[in-house]
Short mmCIF file of C-alpha atoms in Angstrom, two decimals:
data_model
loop_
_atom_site.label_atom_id
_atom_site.label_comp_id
_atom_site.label_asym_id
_atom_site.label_seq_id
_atom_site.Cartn_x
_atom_site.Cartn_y
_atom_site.Cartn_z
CA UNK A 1 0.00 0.00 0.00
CA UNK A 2 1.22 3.52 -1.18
CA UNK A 3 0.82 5.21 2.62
CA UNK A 4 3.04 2.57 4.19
CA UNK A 5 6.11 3.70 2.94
CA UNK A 6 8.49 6.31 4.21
CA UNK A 7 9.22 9.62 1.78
CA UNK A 8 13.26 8.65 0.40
CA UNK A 9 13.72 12.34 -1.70
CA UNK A 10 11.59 15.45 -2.00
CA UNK A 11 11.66 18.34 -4.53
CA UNK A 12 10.45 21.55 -5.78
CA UNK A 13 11.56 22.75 -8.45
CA UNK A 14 11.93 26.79 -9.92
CA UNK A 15 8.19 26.69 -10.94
CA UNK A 16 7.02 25.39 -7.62
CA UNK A 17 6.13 22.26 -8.61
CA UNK A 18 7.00 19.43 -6.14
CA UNK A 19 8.22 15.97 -6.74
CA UNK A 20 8.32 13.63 -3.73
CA UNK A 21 9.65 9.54 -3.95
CA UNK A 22 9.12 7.01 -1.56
CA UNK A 23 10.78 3.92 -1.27
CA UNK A 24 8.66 1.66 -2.41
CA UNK A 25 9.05 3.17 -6.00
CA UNK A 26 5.93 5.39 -5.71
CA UNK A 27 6.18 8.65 -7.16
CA UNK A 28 3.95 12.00 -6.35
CA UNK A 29 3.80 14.90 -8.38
CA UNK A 30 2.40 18.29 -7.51
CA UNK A 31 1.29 21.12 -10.02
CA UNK A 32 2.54 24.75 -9.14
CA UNK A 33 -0.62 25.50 -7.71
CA UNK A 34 -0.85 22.98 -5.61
CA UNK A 35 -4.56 22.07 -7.45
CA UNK A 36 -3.70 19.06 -8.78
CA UNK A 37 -1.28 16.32 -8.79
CA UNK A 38 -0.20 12.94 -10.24
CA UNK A 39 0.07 9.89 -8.74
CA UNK A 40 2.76 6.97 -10.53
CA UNK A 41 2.50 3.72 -8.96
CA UNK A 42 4.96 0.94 -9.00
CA UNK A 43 5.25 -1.13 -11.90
CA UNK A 44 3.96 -4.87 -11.99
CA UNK A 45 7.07 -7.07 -11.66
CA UNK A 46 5.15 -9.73 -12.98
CA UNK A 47 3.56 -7.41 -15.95
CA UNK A 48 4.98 -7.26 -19.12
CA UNK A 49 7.82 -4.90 -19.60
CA UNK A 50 5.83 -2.62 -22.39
CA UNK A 51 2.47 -2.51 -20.18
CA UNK A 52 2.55 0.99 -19.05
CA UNK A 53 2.82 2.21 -15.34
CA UNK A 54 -0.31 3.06 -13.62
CA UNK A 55 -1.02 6.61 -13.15
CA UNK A 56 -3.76 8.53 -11.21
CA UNK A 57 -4.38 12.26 -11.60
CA UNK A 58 -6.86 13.61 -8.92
CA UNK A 59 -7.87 17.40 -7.83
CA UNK A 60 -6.11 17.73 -4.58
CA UNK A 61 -8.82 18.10 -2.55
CA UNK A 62 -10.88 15.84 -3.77
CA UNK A 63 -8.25 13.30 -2.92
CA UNK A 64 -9.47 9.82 -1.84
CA UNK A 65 -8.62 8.85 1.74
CA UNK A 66 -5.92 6.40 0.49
CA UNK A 67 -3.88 9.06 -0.56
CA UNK A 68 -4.43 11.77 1.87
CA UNK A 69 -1.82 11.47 4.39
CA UNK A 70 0.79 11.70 1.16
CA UNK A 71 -0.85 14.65 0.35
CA UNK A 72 -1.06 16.50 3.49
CA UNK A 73 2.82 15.79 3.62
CA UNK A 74 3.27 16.77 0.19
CA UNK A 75 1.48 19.81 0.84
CA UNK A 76 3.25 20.51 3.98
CA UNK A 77 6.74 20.67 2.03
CA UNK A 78 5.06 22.79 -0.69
CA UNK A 79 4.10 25.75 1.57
CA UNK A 80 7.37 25.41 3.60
CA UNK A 81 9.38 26.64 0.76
CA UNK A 82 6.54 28.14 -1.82
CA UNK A 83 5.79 32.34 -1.95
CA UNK A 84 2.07 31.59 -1.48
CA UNK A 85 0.78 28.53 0.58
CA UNK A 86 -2.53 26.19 -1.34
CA UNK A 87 -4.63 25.31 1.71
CA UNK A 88 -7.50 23.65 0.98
CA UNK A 89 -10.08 23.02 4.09
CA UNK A 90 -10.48 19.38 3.19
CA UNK A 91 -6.89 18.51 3.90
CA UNK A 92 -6.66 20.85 6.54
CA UNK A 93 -7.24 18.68 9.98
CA UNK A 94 -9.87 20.13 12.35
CA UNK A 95 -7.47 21.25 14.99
CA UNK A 96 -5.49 23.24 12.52
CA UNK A 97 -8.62 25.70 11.84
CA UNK A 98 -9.03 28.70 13.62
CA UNK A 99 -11.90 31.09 12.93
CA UNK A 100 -11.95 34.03 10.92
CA UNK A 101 -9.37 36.89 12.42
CA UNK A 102 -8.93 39.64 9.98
CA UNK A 103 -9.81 41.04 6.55
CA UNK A 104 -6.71 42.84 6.51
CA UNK A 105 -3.57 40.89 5.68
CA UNK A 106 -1.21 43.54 6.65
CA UNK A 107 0.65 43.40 10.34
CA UNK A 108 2.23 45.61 11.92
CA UNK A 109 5.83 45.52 13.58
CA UNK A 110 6.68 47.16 17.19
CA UNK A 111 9.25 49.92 17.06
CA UNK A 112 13.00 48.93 18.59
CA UNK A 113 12.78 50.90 21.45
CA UNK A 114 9.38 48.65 22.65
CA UNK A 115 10.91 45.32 20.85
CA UNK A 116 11.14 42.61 23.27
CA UNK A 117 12.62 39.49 21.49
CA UNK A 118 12.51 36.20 23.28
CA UNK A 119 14.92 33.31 23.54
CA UNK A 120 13.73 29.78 22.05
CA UNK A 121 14.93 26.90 23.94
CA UNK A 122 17.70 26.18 21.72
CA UNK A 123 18.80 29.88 21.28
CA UNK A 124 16.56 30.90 18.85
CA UNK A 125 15.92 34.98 18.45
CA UNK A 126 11.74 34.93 18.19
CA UNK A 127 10.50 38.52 17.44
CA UNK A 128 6.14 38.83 17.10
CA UNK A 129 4.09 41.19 15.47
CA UNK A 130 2.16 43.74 17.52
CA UNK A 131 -1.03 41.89 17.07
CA UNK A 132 0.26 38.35 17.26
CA UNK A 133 -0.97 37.25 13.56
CA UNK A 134 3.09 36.69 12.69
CA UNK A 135 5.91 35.78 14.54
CA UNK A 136 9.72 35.27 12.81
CA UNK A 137 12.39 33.08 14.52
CA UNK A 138 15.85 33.58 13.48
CA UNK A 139 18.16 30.48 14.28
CA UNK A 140 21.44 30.34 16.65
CA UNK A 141 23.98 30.49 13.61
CA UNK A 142 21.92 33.66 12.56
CA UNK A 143 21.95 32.28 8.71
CA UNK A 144 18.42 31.19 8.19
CA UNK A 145 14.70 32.43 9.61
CA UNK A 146 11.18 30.94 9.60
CA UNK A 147 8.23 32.72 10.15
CA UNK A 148 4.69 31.76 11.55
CA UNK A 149 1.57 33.78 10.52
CA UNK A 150 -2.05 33.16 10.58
CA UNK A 151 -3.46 32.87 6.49
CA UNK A 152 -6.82 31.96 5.46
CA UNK A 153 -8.06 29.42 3.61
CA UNK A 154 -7.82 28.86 0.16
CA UNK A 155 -11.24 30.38 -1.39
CA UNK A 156 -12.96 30.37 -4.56
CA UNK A 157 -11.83 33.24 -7.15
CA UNK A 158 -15.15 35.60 -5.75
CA UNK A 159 -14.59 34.96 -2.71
CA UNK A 160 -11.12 36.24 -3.10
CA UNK A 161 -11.96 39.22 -4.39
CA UNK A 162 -14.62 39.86 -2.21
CA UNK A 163 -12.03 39.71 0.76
CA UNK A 164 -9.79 41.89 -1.31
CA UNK A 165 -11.72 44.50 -1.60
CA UNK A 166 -13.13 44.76 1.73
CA UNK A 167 -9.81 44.73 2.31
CA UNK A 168 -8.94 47.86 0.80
CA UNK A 169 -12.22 49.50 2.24
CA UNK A 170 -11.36 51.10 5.24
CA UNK A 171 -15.06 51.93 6.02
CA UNK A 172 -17.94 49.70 7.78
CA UNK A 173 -17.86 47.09 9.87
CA UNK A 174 -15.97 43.75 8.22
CA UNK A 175 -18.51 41.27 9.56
CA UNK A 176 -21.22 42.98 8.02
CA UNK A 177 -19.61 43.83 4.77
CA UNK A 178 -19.28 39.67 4.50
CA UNK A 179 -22.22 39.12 5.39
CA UNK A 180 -23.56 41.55 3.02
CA UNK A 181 -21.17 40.45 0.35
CA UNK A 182 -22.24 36.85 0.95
CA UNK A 183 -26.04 37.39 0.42
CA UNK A 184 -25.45 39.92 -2.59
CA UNK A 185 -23.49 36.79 -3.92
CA UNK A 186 -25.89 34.24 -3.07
CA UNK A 187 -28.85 35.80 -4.89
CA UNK A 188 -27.41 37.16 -8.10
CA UNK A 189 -26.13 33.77 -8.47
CA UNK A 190 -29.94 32.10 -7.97
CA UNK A 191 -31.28 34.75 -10.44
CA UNK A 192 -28.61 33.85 -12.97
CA UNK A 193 -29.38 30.09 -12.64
CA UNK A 194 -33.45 30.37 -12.42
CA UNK A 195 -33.52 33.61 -14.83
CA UNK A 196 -34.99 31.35 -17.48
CA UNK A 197 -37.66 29.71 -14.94
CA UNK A 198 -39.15 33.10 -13.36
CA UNK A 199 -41.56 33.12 -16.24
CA UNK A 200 -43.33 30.21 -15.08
CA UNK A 201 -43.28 30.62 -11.44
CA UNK A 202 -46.23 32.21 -9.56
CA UNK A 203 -45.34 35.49 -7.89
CA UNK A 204 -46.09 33.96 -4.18
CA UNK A 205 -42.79 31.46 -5.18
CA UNK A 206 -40.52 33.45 -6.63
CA UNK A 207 -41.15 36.09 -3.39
CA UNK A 208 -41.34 32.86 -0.80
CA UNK A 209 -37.79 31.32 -2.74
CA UNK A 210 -36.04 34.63 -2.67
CA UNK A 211 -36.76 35.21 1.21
CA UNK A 212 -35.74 31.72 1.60
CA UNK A 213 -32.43 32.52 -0.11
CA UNK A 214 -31.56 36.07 1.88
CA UNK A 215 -32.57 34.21 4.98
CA UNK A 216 -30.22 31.29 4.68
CA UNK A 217 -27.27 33.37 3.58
CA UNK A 218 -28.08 35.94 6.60
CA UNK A 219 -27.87 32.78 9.15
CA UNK A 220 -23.95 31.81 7.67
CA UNK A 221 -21.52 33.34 9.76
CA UNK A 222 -18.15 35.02 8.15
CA UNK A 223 -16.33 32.28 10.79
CA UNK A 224 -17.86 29.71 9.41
CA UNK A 225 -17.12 29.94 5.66
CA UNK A 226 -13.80 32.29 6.31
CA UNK A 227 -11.56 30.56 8.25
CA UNK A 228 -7.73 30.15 8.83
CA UNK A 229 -4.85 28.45 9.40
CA UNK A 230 -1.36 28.35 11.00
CA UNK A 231 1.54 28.86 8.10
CA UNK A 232 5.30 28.18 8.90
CA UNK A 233 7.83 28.47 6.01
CA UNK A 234 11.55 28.75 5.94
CA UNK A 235 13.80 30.73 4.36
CA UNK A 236 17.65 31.80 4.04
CA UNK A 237 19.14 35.05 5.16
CA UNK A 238 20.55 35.03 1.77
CA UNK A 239 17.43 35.62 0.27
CA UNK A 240 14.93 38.00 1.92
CA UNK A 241 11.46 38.86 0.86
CA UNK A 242 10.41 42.23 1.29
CA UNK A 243 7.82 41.35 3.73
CA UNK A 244 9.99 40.01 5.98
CA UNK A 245 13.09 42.33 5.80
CA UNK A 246 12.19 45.01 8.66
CA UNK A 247 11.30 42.06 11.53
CA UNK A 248 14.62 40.37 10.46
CA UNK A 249 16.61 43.20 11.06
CA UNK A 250 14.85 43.63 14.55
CA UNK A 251 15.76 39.97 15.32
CA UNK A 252 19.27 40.80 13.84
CA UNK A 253 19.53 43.57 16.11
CA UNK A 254 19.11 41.52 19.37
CA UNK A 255 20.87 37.98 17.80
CA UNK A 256 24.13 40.78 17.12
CA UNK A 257 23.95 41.48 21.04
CA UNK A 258 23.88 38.04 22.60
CA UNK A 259 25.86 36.03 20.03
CA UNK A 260 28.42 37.70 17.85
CA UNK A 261 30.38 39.44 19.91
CA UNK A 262 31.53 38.91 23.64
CA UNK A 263 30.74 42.57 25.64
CA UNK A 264 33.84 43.34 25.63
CA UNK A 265 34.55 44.10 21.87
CA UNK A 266 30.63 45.39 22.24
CA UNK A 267 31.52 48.17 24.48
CA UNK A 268 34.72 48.62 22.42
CA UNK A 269 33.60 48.04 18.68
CA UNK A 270 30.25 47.69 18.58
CA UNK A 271 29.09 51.30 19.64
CA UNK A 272 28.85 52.96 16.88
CA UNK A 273 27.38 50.56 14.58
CA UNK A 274 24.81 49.73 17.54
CA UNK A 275 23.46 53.41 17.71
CA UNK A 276 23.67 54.25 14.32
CA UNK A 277 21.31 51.03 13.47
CA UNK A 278 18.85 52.32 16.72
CA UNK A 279 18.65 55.78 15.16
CA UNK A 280 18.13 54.18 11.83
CA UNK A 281 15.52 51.90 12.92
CA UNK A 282 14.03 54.45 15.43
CA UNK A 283 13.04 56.88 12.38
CA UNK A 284 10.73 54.62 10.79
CA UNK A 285 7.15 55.76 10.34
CA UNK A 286 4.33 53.25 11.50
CA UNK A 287 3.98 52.15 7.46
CA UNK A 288 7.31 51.81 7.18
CA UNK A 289 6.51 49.18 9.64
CA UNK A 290 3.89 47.32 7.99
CA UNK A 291 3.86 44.68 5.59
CA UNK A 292 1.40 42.52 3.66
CA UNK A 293 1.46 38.62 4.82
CA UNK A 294 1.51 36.00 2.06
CA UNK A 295 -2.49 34.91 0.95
CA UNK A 296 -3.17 31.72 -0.26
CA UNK A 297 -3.74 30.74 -3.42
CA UNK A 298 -7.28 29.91 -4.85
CA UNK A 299 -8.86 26.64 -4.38
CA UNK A 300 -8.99 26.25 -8.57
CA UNK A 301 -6.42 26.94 -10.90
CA UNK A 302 -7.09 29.57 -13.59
CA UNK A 303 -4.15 27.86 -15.88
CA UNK A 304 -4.56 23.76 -15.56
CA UNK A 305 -3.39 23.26 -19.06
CA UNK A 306 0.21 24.49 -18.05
CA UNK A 307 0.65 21.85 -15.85
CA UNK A 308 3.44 19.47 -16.71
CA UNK A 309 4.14 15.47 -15.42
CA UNK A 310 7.31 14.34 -15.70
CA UNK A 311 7.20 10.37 -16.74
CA UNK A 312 10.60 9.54 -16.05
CA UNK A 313 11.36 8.52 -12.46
CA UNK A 314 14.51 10.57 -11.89
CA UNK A 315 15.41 8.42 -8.82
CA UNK A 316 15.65 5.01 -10.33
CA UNK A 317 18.44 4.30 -8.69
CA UNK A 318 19.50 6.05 -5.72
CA UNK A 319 23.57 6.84 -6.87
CA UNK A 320 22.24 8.46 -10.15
CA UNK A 321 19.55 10.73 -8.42
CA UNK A 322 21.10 13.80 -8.45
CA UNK A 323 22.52 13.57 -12.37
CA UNK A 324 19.37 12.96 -13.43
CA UNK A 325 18.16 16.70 -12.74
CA UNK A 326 20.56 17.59 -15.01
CA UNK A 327 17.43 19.23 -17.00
CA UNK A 328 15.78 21.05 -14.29
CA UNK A 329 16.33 23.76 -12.21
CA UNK A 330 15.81 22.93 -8.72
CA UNK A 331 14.93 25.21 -5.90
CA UNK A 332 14.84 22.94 -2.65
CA UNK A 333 15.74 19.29 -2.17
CA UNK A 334 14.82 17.57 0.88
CA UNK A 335 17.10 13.64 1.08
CA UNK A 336 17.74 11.61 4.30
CA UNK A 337 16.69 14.84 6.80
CA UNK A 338 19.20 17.15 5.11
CA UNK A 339 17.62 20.11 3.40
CA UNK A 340 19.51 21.83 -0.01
CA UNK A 341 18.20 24.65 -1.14
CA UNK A 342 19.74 26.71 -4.08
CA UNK A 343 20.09 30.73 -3.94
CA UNK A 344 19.29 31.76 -7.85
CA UNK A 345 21.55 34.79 -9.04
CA UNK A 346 24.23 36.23 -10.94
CA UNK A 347 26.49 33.24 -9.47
CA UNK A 348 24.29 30.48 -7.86
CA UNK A 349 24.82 29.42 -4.33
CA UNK A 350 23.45 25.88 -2.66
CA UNK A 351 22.74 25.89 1.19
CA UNK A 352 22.66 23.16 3.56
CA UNK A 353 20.79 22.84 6.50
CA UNK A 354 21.50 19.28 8.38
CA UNK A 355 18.70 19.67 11.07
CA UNK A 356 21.17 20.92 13.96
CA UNK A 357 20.98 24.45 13.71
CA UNK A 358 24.38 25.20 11.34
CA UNK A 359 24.09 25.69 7.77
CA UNK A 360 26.57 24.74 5.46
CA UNK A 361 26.86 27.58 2.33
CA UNK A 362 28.95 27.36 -1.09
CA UNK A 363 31.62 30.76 -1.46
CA UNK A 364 29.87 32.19 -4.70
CA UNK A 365 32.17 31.63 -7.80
CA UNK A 366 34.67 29.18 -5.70
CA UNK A 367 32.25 26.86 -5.89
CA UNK A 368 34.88 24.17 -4.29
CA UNK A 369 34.70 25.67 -0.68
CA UNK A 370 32.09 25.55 1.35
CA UNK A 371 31.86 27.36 4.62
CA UNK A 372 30.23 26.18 7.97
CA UNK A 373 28.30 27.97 10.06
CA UNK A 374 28.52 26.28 13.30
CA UNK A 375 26.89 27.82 17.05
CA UNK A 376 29.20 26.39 19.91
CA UNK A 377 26.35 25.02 22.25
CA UNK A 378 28.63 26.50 25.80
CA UNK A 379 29.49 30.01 24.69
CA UNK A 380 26.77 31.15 21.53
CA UNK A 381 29.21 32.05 19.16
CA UNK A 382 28.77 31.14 15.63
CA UNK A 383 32.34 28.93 14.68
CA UNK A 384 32.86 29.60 10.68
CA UNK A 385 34.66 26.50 9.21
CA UNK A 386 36.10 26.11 5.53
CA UNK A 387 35.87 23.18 3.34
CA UNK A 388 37.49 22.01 0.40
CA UNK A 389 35.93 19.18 -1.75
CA UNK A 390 39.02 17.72 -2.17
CA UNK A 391 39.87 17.74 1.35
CA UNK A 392 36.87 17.34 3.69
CA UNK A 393 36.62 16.40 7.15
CA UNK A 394 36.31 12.37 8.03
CA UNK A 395 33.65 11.28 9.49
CA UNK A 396 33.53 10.80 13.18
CA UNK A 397 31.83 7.70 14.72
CA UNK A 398 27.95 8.70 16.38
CA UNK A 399 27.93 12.30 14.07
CA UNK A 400 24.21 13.11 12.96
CA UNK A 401 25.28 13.45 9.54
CA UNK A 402 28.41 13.17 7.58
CA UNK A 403 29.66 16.40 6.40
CA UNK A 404 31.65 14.61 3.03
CA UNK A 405 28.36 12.80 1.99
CA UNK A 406 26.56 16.09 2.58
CA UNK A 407 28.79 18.78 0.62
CA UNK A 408 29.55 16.30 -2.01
CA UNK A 409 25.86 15.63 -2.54
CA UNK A 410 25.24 19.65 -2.94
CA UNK A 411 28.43 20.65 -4.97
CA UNK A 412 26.72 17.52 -7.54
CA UNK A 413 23.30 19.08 -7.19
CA UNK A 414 24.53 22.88 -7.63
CA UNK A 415 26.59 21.20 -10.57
CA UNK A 416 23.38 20.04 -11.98
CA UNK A 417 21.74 23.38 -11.54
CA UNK A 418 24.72 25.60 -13.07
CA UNK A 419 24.27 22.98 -16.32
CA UNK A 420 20.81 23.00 -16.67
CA UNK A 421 20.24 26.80 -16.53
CA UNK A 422 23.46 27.03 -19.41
CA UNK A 423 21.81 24.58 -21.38
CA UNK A 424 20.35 25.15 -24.45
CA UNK A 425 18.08 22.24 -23.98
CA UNK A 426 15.98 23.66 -20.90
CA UNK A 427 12.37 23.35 -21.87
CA UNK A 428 10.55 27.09 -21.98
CA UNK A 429 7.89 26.02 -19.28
CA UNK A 430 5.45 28.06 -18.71
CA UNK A 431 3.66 27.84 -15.24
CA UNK A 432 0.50 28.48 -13.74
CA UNK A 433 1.53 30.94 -11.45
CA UNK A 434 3.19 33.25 -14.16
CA UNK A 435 1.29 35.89 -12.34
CA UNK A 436 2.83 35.38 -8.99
CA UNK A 437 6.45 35.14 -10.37
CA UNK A 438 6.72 38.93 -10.15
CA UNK A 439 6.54 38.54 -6.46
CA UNK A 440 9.09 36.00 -6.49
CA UNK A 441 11.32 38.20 -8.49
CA UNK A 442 11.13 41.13 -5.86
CA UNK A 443 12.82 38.72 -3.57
CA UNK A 444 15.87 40.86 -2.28
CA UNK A 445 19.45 38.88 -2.03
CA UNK A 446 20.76 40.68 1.09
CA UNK A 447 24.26 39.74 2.01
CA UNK A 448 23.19 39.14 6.01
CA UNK A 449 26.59 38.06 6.98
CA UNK A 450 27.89 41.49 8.35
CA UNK A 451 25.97 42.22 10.93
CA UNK A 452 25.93 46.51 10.49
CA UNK A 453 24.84 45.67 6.86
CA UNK A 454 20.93 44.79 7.19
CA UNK A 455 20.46 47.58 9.65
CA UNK A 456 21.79 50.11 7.43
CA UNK A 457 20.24 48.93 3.99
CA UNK A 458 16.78 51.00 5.82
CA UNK A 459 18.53 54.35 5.54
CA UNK A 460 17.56 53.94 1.83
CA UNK A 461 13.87 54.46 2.33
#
């Protein structure tokens, strides 16, 4: 049975599509949306060897209870590392959903001076919004950041645009503009369905039906059809969206004081810098420090014929796995609990995260080292080590990971990448979310490593 076994490789690629393997042999394949997916099941060993594999291609969710835990997983890894989460209420468990909170998908930051960042239990920098709708938690090594916000549901395409624009209305109450929405809605629809049938109704019906109609809409409550849901997603220092640049400096800010520096050199070097990143910070207007949280993507996809299956299994076998995305450009690659993720620009970078806190980065165009960034558990600081593929560490009897099976594995993947995006072979695929990949090209590459540098990059505004 396909839910017994255990996920072996997971990917999404440029286009946000996701590809996820299991070890049985079963493959799952997710549109960019997130609307639909593909389901390739093993091959017969006792079939003929021209019979073709058995494929299933479902609406995700409408997906049959066989499949579902595969696709709340699959799901899970999508809106992890995706711009815009799909969350559809059917594969959303009960205990997940949270009424409706806000029309308004902007939050608002607190100031510096009234910033009060909290520790995680293993060192973590948490800073929260004002209202508590988004929280961001930069790690101990101070190289990567997830965030936590509340999102709604995935809606229909009027029902988007119904909460957009109430949105952007700043006047009247937002429960009764939904419910007023909702039962404007709800009866132009039944006089567009029974427009040819009024003719041969009696007046007393069509009056009785319409009442009917207003009444039943009038008794559904804007929790009830407009609900939400907890988001967490990951993301690199490397790579900042603008949503989430002014809260990372803020945790910057306070990870700078506890970690990088012992108060010594603080009180020596770090003065000047300090203050002139307070004042900086200090001058920003209450817009300034606001920003839009990502919304979900519709429940249907405006674009289905743009999505694309891939029919060969690039994992076949497991030693040829990562040359065989030689022709696509990956973005994240999730293989025995280490994460790779690779930072697109003028010279690509691959990043490592093992699961323990460090992150492992490439150096740019010397594509041969790789540098660690390790926390020391006793003292805080963040220990920077160098590697060269030709000369990396051994590995050390009980270690989590190995650090040669790890780099080696991302210099092959990055090697992949760097050849498929020079090849004149890539496939022009267009995606479904062409819309959305102007908000994935505002993504800011911020160099986060100097620690004056994100602080300062505000004086711009």
């Amino acid at each position: 049975m396909e839910t017994s076994s255990s996920v072996s490789l997971m990917v999404m690629y440029e286009d946000e599509s996701v590809d996820v393997h299991y070890g049985n042999g079963v493959q799952l394949q997710l549109s960019p949306c997130g609307c639909e997916f593909m389901l390739e099941k093993v091959r017969d060993p006792s079939g003929h060897r021209l019979q073709p594999t058995e494929r299933l291609r479902q609406r995700t969710r409408f997906t049959i209870s066989t499949y579902k835990e595969l696709m709340k997983a699959a799901l899970a890894f999508r809106n992890k590392y995706a711009s815009r989460p799909y969350l559809p209420e059917e594969l959303i468990p009960a205990v997940h959903k949270k009424p409706f909170f806000s029309i308004d998908s902007d939050v608002h930051w607190p100031d510096l001076s009234c910033c009060d960042a909290e520790l995680g239990p293993g060192g973590e920098t948490l800073v929260r919004s004002e209202d508590g709708q988004a929280a961001l938690m930069l790690s101990r090594s101070g190289e990567e950041f997830s965030v936590e916000f509340m999102c709604s549901l995935s809606q229909t395409h009027n029902l988007q645009h119904s909460m957009q624009h109430l949105s952007r209305d700043p006047d009247g109450s937002p429960v009764s503009q939904l419910q007023q929405q909702m039962s404007s809605q709800t009866c132009h629809g039944d006089v567009q369905t029974k427009e040819g049938n009024r003719r041969n109704q009696p007046v007393r019906s069509r009056c009785c039906s319409s009442e009917i109609i207003t009444h039943s809409s009038a008794l559904t409550k804007p929790e009830e059809m407009y609900q939400s849901t907890t988001v967490v997603q990951h993301h690199s220092c490397c790579a900042v969206a603008p949503t989430w640049h002014y809260p990372l400096c803020l945790a910057r800010h306070h990870w700078t004081a506890c970690y990088s520096k012992t108060p010594k050199d603080v009180g020596v070097k770090g003065t000047r810098h300090s203050s002139q990143a307070d004042r900086t910070i200090d001058t920003l207007t209450i817009g300034e420090r606001r920003s839009g949280l990502p919304q979900a993507l519709p429940l249907t996809c405006p674009s289905p014929h743009w999505h694309r299956w891939k029919v060969k299994d690039p994992v076949a076998k497991e030693e040829q796995s990562d040359q065989d995305f030689a022709t696509d450009l990956v973005k994240v690659m999730w293989c025995q609990g280490v994460t790779y993720r690779i930072l697109n620009g003028a010279v690509s970078v691959i990043e490592i995260s093992p699961g323990d806190g460090s992150v492992i980065r490439s150096n740019g165009v010397l594509n041969s080292y790789f540098t660690h960034h390790k926390p020391e558990l006793q003292s805080g600081r963040v220990k920077e080590l160098t590697y060269h593929l030709n000369s990396l560490p051994p590995d050390v009897p009980g270690q989590v990971y190995s650090v040669c099976s790890v780099v080696n594995r991302a210099s092959r993947i990055l090697t992949c990448y760097n050849q498929a995006k020079q090849s004149l072979k890539l496939p022009a695929a267009f995606s479904c979310l062409q819309e959305d990949r102007n908000f994935s090209k505002a993504i800011l590459e911020v160099n986060l490593t100097c620690n004056p540098a994100p602080l300062e990059t505000l004086e711009s505004r």
